[in-house]
Coordinates of C-alpha atoms in Angstrom, one line a residue:
Chain A
X1 CA -0.1 -0.1 -0.1
X2 CA 2.8 2.5 0.6
X3 CA 4.9 1.9 -2.5
X4 CA 1.8 2.5 -4.0
X5 CA 1.2 6.0 -2.2
X6 CA 4.8 7.2 -2.9
X7 CA 3.9 6.8 -6.9
X8 CA 0.4 7.9 -6.6
X9 CA 2.1 10.8 -4.9
X10 CA 5.3 11.2 -7.9
X11 CA 2.6 11.1 -10.4
X12 CA 0.8 14.4 -9.2
X13 CA 4.3 15.7 -8.3
X14 CA 4.5 15.6 -12.5
X15 CA 1.2 16.6 -13.1
X16 CA 1.7 19.6 -10.6
X17 CA 5.2 20.9 -11.7
X18 CA 6.2 19.6 -15.0
X19 CA 6.8 22.6 -17.1
X20 CA 4.7 24.3 -14.7
X21 CA 5.6 28.2 -13.1
X22 CA 4.6 28.0 -9.2
X23 CA 1.0 28.7 -8.3
X24 CA -1.5 27.1 -6.7
X25 CA 0.7 23.7 -7.6
X26 CA 2.9 24.6 -4.6
X27 CA -0.5 25.1 -2.6
X28 CA -1.3 21.5 -3.6
X29 CA 1.7 20.0 -3.0
X30 CA 1.7 21.3 0.4
X31 CA -1.4 19.3 0.7
X32 CA -0.3 16.4 -0.8
X33 CA 3.2 16.0 1.8
X34 CA 1.2 16.8 4.8
X35 CA -1.2 13.8 3.7
X36 CA 1.7 11.6 2.4
X37 CA 4.0 12.4 5.8
X38 CA 0.6 11.4 7.8
X39 CA 0.0 8.5 6.3
X40 CA 3.6 7.3 6.7
X41 CA 3.9 8.3 10.3
X42 CA 0.5 8.9 12.0
X43 CA 1.7 8.0 15.7
X44 CA 4.2 11.2 15.4
X45 CA 1.1 13.5 14.3
X46 CA -0.2 13.6 17.9
X47 CA 2.6 15.9 18.8
X48 CA 1.5 19.3 19.6
X49 CA 4.9 20.8 17.8
X50 CA 4.5 18.8 14.8
X51 CA 0.9 20.0 14.8
X52 CA 2.0 23.6 14.9
X53 CA 4.3 23.3 12.2
X54 CA 2.0 21.5 9.8
X55 CA -0.4 24.8 10.5
X56 CA 2.7 26.8 9.9
X57 CA 3.2 24.7 6.7
X58 CA -0.7 25.3 5.5
X59 CA -0.6 28.7 6.1
X60 CA 2.6 29.3 3.8
X61 CA 1.0 27.4 1.2
X62 CA -2.5 29.7 1.5
X63 CA 0.2 32.4 1.4
X64 CA 1.4 31.2 -1.8
X65 CA -2.0 31.2 -3.5
X66 CA -2.9 34.6 -2.2
X67 CA 0.6 36.4 -2.7
X68 CA 2.2 34.4 -5.3
X69 CA 5.4 36.3 -4.5
X70 CA 9.1 35.0 -3.9
X71 CA 9.2 35.7 -0.7
X72 CA 6.0 33.3 -0.2
X73 CA 7.6 30.3 -1.9
X74 CA 10.9 30.9 0.1
X75 CA 9.0 30.8 3.1
X76 CA 6.9 27.4 2.2
X77 CA 10.2 25.9 1.5
X78 CA 11.8 27.1 4.8
X79 CA 8.6 25.9 6.3
X80 CA 8.7 22.3 4.5
X81 CA 11.9 21.4 5.8
X82 CA 11.0 22.8 9.6
X83 CA 8.2 20.1 9.3
X84 CA 10.1 17.1 8.0
X85 CA 12.7 17.9 9.9
X86 CA 10.3 18.3 13.3
X87 CA 8.4 14.7 12.0
X88 CA 12.1 13.5 12.0
X89 CA 12.6 14.8 16.0
X90 CA 10.2 16.8 17.5
X91 CA 12.5 18.2 20.6
X92 CA 15.5 19.7 18.6
X93 CA 16.1 23.4 18.0
X94 CA 14.6 24.6 14.9
X95 CA 18.1 25.1 13.3
X96 CA 18.3 21.3 13.6
X97 CA 15.4 21.0 12.1
X98 CA 16.2 22.7 9.1
X99 CA 19.3 20.2 8.7
X100 CA 17.1 17.1 9.2
X101 CA 14.5 18.2 6.9
X102 CA 17.1 19.6 4.2
X103 CA 19.1 16.4 4.4
X104 CA 15.9 14.0 4.7
X105 CA 14.7 15.6 1.2
X106 CA 17.6 15.3 -0.7
X107 CA 19.4 12.3 0.7
X108 CA 17.0 10.4 2.4
X109 CA 17.2 7.0 -0.1
X110 CA 21.0 7.1 0.1
X111 CA 20.6 7.2 3.8
X112 CA 18.4 4.1 4.1
X113 CA 20.5 2.3 1.7
X114 CA 23.3 1.9 4.2
X115 CA 21.8 2.1 7.5
X116 CA 19.8 -0.9 6.5
X117 CA 22.8 -2.7 5.4
X118 CA 24.9 -2.2 8.1
X119 CA 21.7 -3.0 10.7
X120 CA 20.3 -6.2 9.0
X121 CA 23.2 -6.9 6.9
X122 CA 22.2 -10.5 6.1
X123 CA 19.1 -10.3 4.8
X124 CA 19.1 -7.2 2.9
X125 CA 22.3 -7.8 1.2
X126 CA 20.4 -10.6 -0.3
X127 CA 17.7 -8.7 -1.1
X128 CA 19.9 -5.9 -2.6
X129 CA 21.6 -8.2 -4.6
X130 CA 18.3 -9.8 -6.3
X131 CA 17.4 -5.9 -6.9
X132 CA 20.8 -5.5 -8.7
X133 CA 19.9 -8.5 -10.5
X134 CA 16.8 -7.8 -11.6
X135 CA 18.0 -4.0 -12.8
X136 CA 20.8 -5.7 -14.6
X137 CA 18.7 -8.0 -16.1
X138 CA 16.2 -5.5 -18.0
X139 CA 18.8 -2.5 -17.8
X140 CA 21.6 -3.6 -20.3
X141 CA 19.8 -5.8 -22.7
X142 CA 17.6 -3.0 -23.3
X143 CA 20.3 -0.5 -23.6
X144 CA 22.2 -2.6 -26.0
X145 CA 19.4 -3.4 -27.9
X146 CA 18.2 0.4 -28.3
X147 CA 22.2 0.9 -29.4
X148 CA 22.2 -1.9 -32.0
X149 CA 19.2 -0.8 -33.4
X150 CA 20.3 2.8 -33.6
X151 CA 23.2 1.5 -35.6
X152 CA 21.8 -1.2 -37.8
X153 CA 19.0 1.6 -39.0
X154 CA 22.0 3.2 -40.8
X155 CA 23.1 0.1 -42.6
X156 CA 19.7 -1.5 -44.1
X157 CA 16.8 0.8 -45.4
X158 CA 14.1 -1.4 -45.2
X159 CA 15.5 -2.4 -41.4
X160 CA 15.2 1.7 -41.4
X161 CA 11.6 1.8 -42.8
X162 CA 10.8 -0.6 -40.1
X163 CA 12.2 1.1 -37.0
X164 CA 10.7 4.3 -38.1
X165 CA 7.2 2.8 -38.2
X166 CA 7.8 2.5 -34.4
X167 CA 6.9 5.9 -32.7
X168 CA 7.5 6.5 -29.1
X169 CA 6.1 10.3 -29.5
X170 CA 3.1 9.8 -27.5
X171 CA 5.7 8.8 -24.5
X172 CA 7.1 11.8 -22.7
X173 CA 10.5 10.9 -21.5
X174 CA 11.1 14.0 -19.4
X175 CA 8.0 13.6 -17.4
X176 CA 8.7 10.0 -16.7
X177 CA 11.9 11.6 -15.1
X178 CA 10.7 14.4 -13.9
X179 CA 7.9 11.4 -12.0
X180 CA 11.4 9.5 -10.9
X181 CA 12.3 12.9 -9.0
X182 CA 9.1 13.0 -7.7
X183 CA 9.0 9.5 -6.5
X184 CA 13.0 10.1 -5.0
X185 CA 11.6 12.8 -3.0
X186 CA 8.6 11.4 -1.6
X187 CA 10.7 8.5 -0.6
X188 CA 12.8 10.1 0.9
X189 CA 10.5 12.0 3.1
X190 CA 8.4 9.0 4.0
X191 CA 10.7 8.5 6.8
X192 CA 12.5 11.3 8.0
X193 CA 16.3 10.8 9.5
X194 CA 18.6 12.5 11.9
X195 CA 21.8 14.0 11.2
X196 CA 24.0 12.3 13.8
X197 CA 25.8 13.5 16.1
X198 CA 24.3 17.1 14.9
X199 CA 21.0 15.9 16.8
X200 CA 22.5 14.1 20.2
X201 CA 24.3 16.8 20.8
X202 CA 21.6 19.5 20.0
X203 CA 18.8 17.1 22.5
X204 CA 21.7 16.9 25.6
X205 CA 22.3 20.9 25.1
X206 CA 20.3 22.4 27.7
X207 CA 19.2 26.1 27.6
X208 CA 20.9 27.1 31.3
X209 CA 24.6 27.9 31.7
X210 CA 26.1 25.4 34.3
X211 CA 29.0 26.4 37.0
X212 CA 32.1 24.7 35.6
X213 CA 34.6 23.0 38.6
X214 CA 37.3 25.2 38.1
X215 CA 36.6 28.4 39.4
X216 CA 39.1 30.8 40.2
X217 CA 38.1 34.1 41.8
X218 CA 41.1 35.6 41.0
X219 CA 40.9 35.4 37.5
X220 CA 36.9 36.2 37.7
X221 CA 37.9 39.5 39.5
X222 CA 40.4 40.8 36.6
X223 CA 37.9 40.0 34.0
X224 CA 35.0 41.6 35.9
X225 CA 37.5 45.1 36.5
X226 CA 38.3 44.4 33.0
X227 CA 34.7 44.4 31.8
X228 CA 33.5 47.3 34.2
X229 CA 36.1 49.6 32.7
X230 CA 35.4 48.5 29.0
X231 CA 31.5 48.9 29.6
X232 CA 31.5 52.0 31.3
X233 CA 33.7 54.0 28.9
X234 CA 31.6 52.4 25.8
X235 CA 27.9 53.6 28.0
X236 CA 29.8 57.3 28.1
X237 CA 30.7 57.0 24.2
X238 CA 27.3 55.7 23.2
X239 CA 25.7 58.5 25.7
X240 CA 27.3 61.5 24.5
X241 CA 26.6 59.9 20.8
X242 CA 22.4 59.9 21.5
X243 CA 22.6 63.3 23.3
X244 CA 24.6 64.9 20.2
X245 CA 22.1 62.8 17.5
X246 CA 18.9 64.3 19.7
X247 CA 20.3 67.8 19.8
X248 CA 21.0 67.8 16.1
X249 CA 17.3 66.2 15.5
X250 CA 15.7 68.9 17.6
X251 CA 17.7 71.9 15.9
X252 CA 17.9 70.9 12.4
X253 CA 14.8 70.8 10.3
X254 CA 15.7 68.0 7.7
X255 CA 13.4 67.8 5.0
X256 CA 15.9 67.3 1.9
X257 CA 15.5 63.9 0.7
X258 CA 19.4 63.2 0.3
X259 CA 20.5 64.7 3.7
X260 CA 17.6 62.3 5.0
X261 CA 19.1 59.4 3.3
X262 CA 22.7 60.1 4.5
X263 CA 20.9 60.2 8.1
X264 CA 19.6 57.1 8.0
X265 CA 22.2 55.1 6.0
X266 CA 24.6 56.7 8.2
X267 CA 22.9 56.0 11.2
X268 CA 22.2 52.1 10.2
X269 CA 25.9 51.5 9.6
X270 CA 26.6 53.2 13.1
X271 CA 23.8 50.8 14.0
X272 CA 24.8 47.4 12.6
X273 CA 28.6 47.9 14.0
X274 CA 27.6 49.2 17.4
X275 CA 24.6 46.1 18.0
X276 CA 27.2 43.5 16.6
X277 CA 30.3 44.8 19.0
X278 CA 27.9 45.0 21.6
X279 CA 26.4 42.0 21.9
X280 CA 30.0 40.1 21.1
X281 CA 31.2 41.9 24.1
X282 CA 28.6 40.9 26.2
X283 CA 28.5 37.2 25.1
X284 CA 32.4 37.2 25.8
X285 CA 32.0 38.3 29.1
X286 CA 29.2 36.5 30.6
X287 CA 30.6 32.8 28.6
X288 CA 31.0 31.5 31.7
X289 CA 31.5 31.8 35.7
X290 CA 31.5 35.3 35.5
X291 CA 27.8 34.7 35.6
X292 CA 28.2 33.0 39.3
X293 CA 30.3 35.4 40.7
X294 CA 29.1 37.3 43.5
X295 CA 30.2 40.4 42.5
X296 CA 29.4 41.1 39.2
X297 CA 26.3 43.1 40.1
X298 CA 28.1 46.0 38.7
X299 CA 29.0 44.6 35.4
X300 CA 25.5 43.4 34.9
X301 CA 23.7 46.6 35.7
X302 CA 26.4 48.6 33.0
X303 CA 25.7 45.6 30.6
X304 CA 21.8 46.2 30.9
X305 CA 22.6 50.2 30.4
X306 CA 24.6 49.5 27.4
X307 CA 21.6 47.4 26.0
X308 CA 19.2 50.1 26.5
X309 CA 21.5 52.8 25.0
X310 CA 21.6 50.6 22.0
X311 CA 17.7 50.2 22.0
X312 CA 17.5 54.0 22.2
X313 CA 19.9 54.2 19.2
X314 CA 17.7 51.7 17.5
X315 CA 14.4 54.3 18.4
X316 CA 16.1 57.0 17.0
X317 CA 16.9 55.6 13.5
X318 CA 13.7 54.3 13.6
X319 CA 12.4 57.9 14.2
X320 CA 14.4 59.2 11.1
X321 CA 13.3 56.3 9.0
X322 CA 9.8 57.0 9.8
X323 CA 10.6 60.4 9.0
X324 CA 12.5 59.5 5.5
X325 CA 8.9 57.3 4.8
X326 CA 6.6 59.9 5.4
X327 CA 8.0 62.5 3.5
X328 CA 9.0 60.4 0.3
X329 CA 7.3 57.2 0.6
X330 CA 8.3 53.6 1.6
X331 CA 10.4 51.7 -0.8
X332 CA 11.8 48.0 -0.5
X333 CA 15.0 49.5 1.1
X334 CA 13.2 51.5 3.5
X335 CA 11.4 48.3 4.4
X336 CA 14.3 46.5 5.1
X337 CA 15.5 49.2 7.6
X338 CA 12.9 48.6 9.7
X339 CA 12.9 44.8 9.3
X340 CA 16.8 45.3 10.4
X341 CA 15.7 47.7 13.3
X342 CA 12.9 44.9 14.4
X343 CA 15.6 42.1 14.1
X344 CA 18.4 44.3 16.2
X345 CA 15.9 44.6 18.9
X346 CA 14.9 41.2 19.1
X347 CA 18.8 40.4 19.2
X348 CA 19.2 42.9 22.3
X349 CA 15.9 41.9 24.2
X350 CA 17.2 38.1 23.7
X351 CA 20.7 38.7 24.9
X352 CA 19.3 41.0 27.8
X353 CA 17.4 37.7 28.6
X354 CA 20.5 35.8 28.3
X355 CA 22.7 37.4 30.9
X356 CA 19.5 38.1 33.2
X357 CA 18.5 34.6 33.4
X358 CA 21.9 33.0 32.9
X359 CA 21.5 30.9 30.1
X360 CA 24.2 29.8 27.5
X361 CA 25.0 31.0 24.0
X362 CA 22.4 27.8 22.3
X363 CA 19.5 29.7 24.5
X364 CA 20.0 32.5 21.8
X365 CA 20.6 30.8 18.7
X366 CA 17.3 29.0 19.6
X367 CA 15.4 31.8 20.3
X368 CA 16.8 33.8 17.5
X369 CA 16.3 31.2 14.7
X370 CA 12.7 30.7 16.2
X371 CA 12.2 34.4 16.0
X372 CA 13.5 34.9 12.5
X373 CA 11.4 31.9 11.5
X374 CA 8.4 33.8 12.4
X375 CA 9.3 36.9 11.1
X376 CA 9.7 35.2 7.2
X377 CA 6.3 33.9 7.6
X378 CA 4.9 36.9 9.2
X379 CA 6.6 39.1 6.3
X380 CA 5.6 36.6 3.3
X381 CA 2.0 36.9 4.0
X382 CA 2.4 41.0 3.4
X383 CA 1.9 42.3 -0.3
X384 CA 4.6 44.5 0.0
X385 CA 4.3 45.6 -3.4
X386 CA 0.7 46.6 -3.3
X387 CA 1.3 48.3 0.2
X388 CA 4.4 50.3 -0.8
X389 CA 2.3 51.4 -3.6
X390 CA -1.0 52.2 -1.5
X391 CA 1.2 54.1 1.4
X392 CA 3.0 56.0 -1.4
X393 CA -0.4 57.3 -3.3
X394 CA -2.7 57.7 -0.1
X395 CA -0.3 59.0 2.9
X396 CA 3.4 60.0 1.7
X397 CA 4.1 63.6 1.2
X398 CA 6.0 62.9 -2.1
X399 CA 6.0 59.3 -4.5
X400 CA 8.0 58.2 -6.9
X401 CA 5.7 57.3 -10.2
X402 CA 8.3 55.8 -11.9
X403 CA 9.6 53.2 -9.0
X404 CA 6.0 52.0 -8.3
X405 CA 5.2 51.1 -12.0
X406 CA 9.0 49.3 -11.9
X407 CA 7.7 47.0 -8.9
X408 CA 6.3 43.8 -10.1
X409 CA 3.0 42.8 -11.6
X410 CA 1.4 42.7 -7.9
X411 CA 0.8 46.4 -7.7
X412 CA -0.8 46.3 -11.5
X413 CA -4.7 46.2 -10.5
X414 CA -4.2 48.7 -8.0
X415 CA -2.2 51.5 -10.0
X416 CA -4.8 50.9 -12.4
X417 CA -7.3 51.7 -10.3
X418 CA -5.6 54.6 -8.8
X419 CA -4.4 56.1 -12.0
X420 CA -7.3 58.7 -12.4
X421 CA -7.4 59.5 -9.1
X422 CA -3.6 60.8 -8.7
X423 CA -1.6 63.5 -10.6
X424 CA 0.6 62.1 -13.1
X425 CA 1.2 62.7 -17.2
X426 CA -0.2 61.0 -19.6
X427 CA 2.8 59.1 -20.7
X428 CA 2.9 57.7 -17.1
X429 CA -0.8 56.8 -17.4
X430 CA -0.1 55.1 -20.7
X431 CA 2.8 53.0 -18.8
X432 CA 0.2 51.9 -16.2
X433 CA -2.3 50.8 -18.4
X434 CA 0.5 48.6 -20.5
X435 CA 1.9 47.2 -17.2
X436 CA -1.8 45.9 -16.3
X437 CA -2.7 45.0 -19.6
X438 CA 0.7 42.8 -20.0
X439 CA -0.5 41.1 -16.7
X440 CA -4.0 40.2 -17.4
X441 CA -2.9 38.9 -20.4
X442 CA -0.5 37.1 -18.4
X443 CA -3.0 35.9 -16.3
X444 CA -5.6 34.4 -18.8
X445 CA -2.4 32.5 -19.9
X446 CA -1.8 30.7 -16.9
X447 CA -3.0 27.1 -16.6
X448 CA -4.9 25.8 -13.6
X449 CA -1.5 24.6 -11.8
X450 CA -0.1 28.4 -12.2
X451 CA -3.2 29.7 -11.3
X452 CA -2.9 32.5 -7.9
X453 CA -5.9 34.6 -6.2
X454 CA -5.1 37.7 -8.9
X455 CA -6.7 35.0 -11.5
X456 CA -9.7 35.7 -10.0
X457 CA -9.7 39.3 -8.5
X458 CA -8.0 40.3 -12.1
X459 CA -10.6 38.7 -14.0
X460 CA -13.5 40.3 -12.0
X461 CA -11.4 43.5 -12.5
X462 CA -11.1 42.6 -16.2
X463 CA -14.9 42.8 -16.8
X464 CA -15.5 45.9 -14.7
X465 CA -13.0 47.7 -16.7
X466 CA -14.6 46.2 -20.4
Chain B
X1 CA 38.7 0.3 0.2
X2 CA 38.0 -1.0 -3.3
X3 CA 38.6 2.2 -5.3
X4 CA 39.2 0.9 -9.1
X5 CA 35.8 -1.0 -9.0
X6 CA 34.3 2.1 -7.3
X7 CA 35.5 4.5 -10.0
X8 CA 34.4 2.2 -12.7
X9 CA 31.0 1.9 -11.3
X10 CA 30.8 5.8 -10.8
X11 CA 31.6 6.3 -14.4
X12 CA 29.2 3.9 -16.0
X13 CA 26.2 5.5 -13.4
X14 CA 27.3 8.8 -14.4
X15 CA 27.3 7.9 -18.0
X16 CA 23.7 6.6 -17.9
X17 CA 22.3 9.4 -15.9
X18 CA 23.9 12.0 -18.3
X19 CA 22.8 10.5 -21.3
X20 CA 19.3 9.6 -20.1
X21 CA 18.7 13.0 -18.8
X22 CA 19.6 14.4 -22.4
X23 CA 18.1 11.5 -24.2
X24 CA 14.6 12.3 -22.7
X25 CA 14.4 15.5 -24.8
X26 CA 15.7 14.0 -27.7
X27 CA 17.2 10.8 -28.8
X28 CA 19.4 11.5 -32.1
X29 CA 21.1 8.4 -33.5
X30 CA 24.0 10.2 -34.7
X31 CA 24.7 10.6 -31.0
X32 CA 25.4 7.2 -30.1
X33 CA 29.4 7.2 -31.0
X34 CA 29.3 9.7 -28.7
X35 CA 27.9 8.0 -25.9
X36 CA 30.8 6.2 -25.4
X37 CA 33.5 8.7 -26.4
X38 CA 31.8 10.6 -23.5
X39 CA 33.2 8.1 -21.0
X40 CA 36.4 8.9 -21.3
X41 CA 35.8 12.7 -19.9
X42 CA 33.2 11.8 -17.8
X43 CA 36.0 8.9 -16.2
X44 CA 38.3 11.6 -15.5
X45 CA 35.7 14.0 -13.7
X46 CA 33.8 11.2 -11.5
X47 CA 37.9 10.1 -10.3
X48 CA 38.7 13.5 -9.7
X49 CA 35.6 14.5 -7.4
X50 CA 35.7 10.6 -6.0
X51 CA 39.7 10.7 -5.4
X52 CA 39.7 14.5 -3.8
X53 CA 36.5 14.5 -2.3
X54 CA 35.3 11.7 -0.7
X55 CA 38.3 9.5 -0.4
X56 CA 40.2 11.5 1.8
X57 CA 37.4 10.8 4.6
X58 CA 37.8 7.1 4.6
X59 CA 41.9 8.1 4.5
X60 CA 41.7 10.3 7.3
X61 CA 39.5 7.8 9.3
X62 CA 41.8 5.0 8.6
X63 CA 44.7 6.8 10.5
X64 CA 42.9 7.5 13.5
X65 CA 40.9 3.9 13.4
X66 CA 38.0 5.1 12.8
X67 CA 35.3 2.7 11.4
X68 CA 33.5 3.3 7.8
X69 CA 29.9 3.6 9.6
X70 CA 30.8 6.3 11.8
X71 CA 32.7 8.2 8.9
X72 CA 29.7 7.8 6.8
X73 CA 27.2 8.5 9.7
X74 CA 29.9 12.1 10.3
X75 CA 30.5 13.4 7.0
X76 CA 28.2 12.0 4.3
X77 CA 25.1 14.4 5.7
X78 CA 27.2 17.3 5.7
X79 CA 29.1 16.4 2.3
X80 CA 26.0 15.3 0.7
X81 CA 24.0 19.1 1.9
X82 CA 27.1 20.9 0.4
X83 CA 27.2 19.0 -3.0
X84 CA 23.5 19.3 -3.1
X85 CA 24.0 22.9 -2.7
X86 CA 26.4 23.5 -5.5
X87 CA 24.8 21.4 -7.8
X88 CA 21.6 23.2 -7.6
X89 CA 23.3 26.3 -7.7
X90 CA 25.0 25.5 -11.1
X91 CA 21.4 24.1 -12.3
X92 CA 19.8 27.6 -11.7
X93 CA 23.6 29.6 -12.8
X94 CA 22.5 27.5 -16.0
X95 CA 18.9 28.6 -16.2
X96 CA 18.2 24.9 -16.2
X97 CA 20.2 24.4 -19.3
X98 CA 19.4 20.5 -20.4
X99 CA 22.8 19.4 -20.6
X100 CA 24.2 21.3 -17.3
X101 CA 20.9 20.1 -15.7
X102 CA 22.1 16.6 -16.9
X103 CA 25.5 17.2 -16.0
X104 CA 25.1 18.3 -12.3
X105 CA 22.1 15.7 -11.7
X106 CA 24.4 12.8 -12.6
X107 CA 27.2 14.5 -10.6
X108 CA 25.0 14.4 -7.4
X109 CA 23.5 11.3 -7.8
X110 CA 27.1 9.2 -8.4
X111 CA 29.1 11.0 -5.8
X112 CA 26.5 10.0 -3.3
X113 CA 26.1 6.2 -4.9
X114 CA 30.0 6.4 -4.5
X115 CA 29.6 6.8 -1.0
X116 CA 27.3 4.3 -0.7
X117 CA 29.7 1.8 -2.5
X118 CA 32.5 2.7 -0.2
X119 CA 30.1 1.7 2.6
X120 CA 29.0 -1.4 1.1
X121 CA 32.5 -2.2 0.2
X122 CA 33.5 -5.5 2.0
X123 CA 37.4 -6.2 2.9
X124 CA 38.6 -9.0 0.9

């Protein structure tokens, strides 16, 4: 029954993806994959964590259908690896899930070949031999017959005519190879694997720091002194920087685009360097026994202050970026700055929690990768092109219509709806119409596997327009 | 380790996959001599890849008296992920050209199978 399931899934794989662009097919593939994993591993689907990742995977499939963006496709693929990895072992960190998921998906078949061999050697050697023998029995004569038929064809016109009567055009060999690829993929994920020793090391590693036996007070005292001096001076420096920055913001009315751009990008560079160095310094001092040293209170307070001031720096950059966006509209780069601000803020908060609760590096990696995964899922669910267009046309003081027209097709419908309500040249209106019509044509040319939500909305709009 | 047998089998496997992928698109009888001729460069390619990227793991393990199973369990997952990543990158960079798809897919499958052959290799 189970091999039949794999064959059916592989045929579906070919029907969905062979010669097609991504669209509804990836969403259906998601459902097929979940059903397939469930049928092969029904017991594992009772686990809450696996159910949560299944839900996340289904949501990304819906997002792929609705948004049809590269980011949503990436999120769906990452969610696929996460789910496969979680089925492999539901107690490991998310990055180990990715490792297990990727390994299972690309090499599960090969891994099982040698694992089975070493575990149950005698029985499977025979089975393996039989299979190879069968393959030889069919493959080798077939290969040679084809070769000789092709050679004899040129030697005898009558034989050539006879061979030419055989027409294999109804068979699409590429489609068959593609189905084999599908079979390989589904066979790989049927029984998810664990990469060792990475999985067992991760399972053994807890989130808490453990006090080591070699606890030299003298050494810790020196380290604490160094940390206190360093963090104290760094706090003074960042405080000075923040004061001058606030003064500059309060006393200068910056409305010039290039000045604002310079401020934001320069600020971001400062922020990148500052936050990375801050986290590295904190991680260095709180890597071990200094966490348990009784006189570490001053150092801890300086660290909290340093984190707090860095957060203040983030807020200042966010204000500058917000001013920039309000005046000159949203762009991908400006959204990128906001995402970066959010991620650094999260990084600082998790570092703060690490120091406060005496956690180890594994805790930081686990939390930050989980949050990065969540951010990827959430950000993939937004139609950024549409949001940028909507914000720039409705709320920004000024907008760059050329930038909006050059964005992907995902804002074509909105731009077309809004073109009569905005003050733009006839040339740009024509460009918007051309973009919209080209998009409608592409939507109409799509096959059912490539459908997205726009296929339904677009058709409705196109009818209204007519 | 029976390197000679492994190289011979790998060469045959790589040739079979390479021409199967190309042949799936169109079969031209005039190409048949090239199938045999192609075995020479394919043999060089597979030999270089296997001798330089797979054998060193087993040779290094021999010095440290680590068993073959341990070598495969420790190294094969990372090797296969890296090799898949590189091959996939090659296919994407070539914009899915048939020859490149054939080349990289045969390279990936052959290297993985070569590990399996080394794993199954019984000392004489």
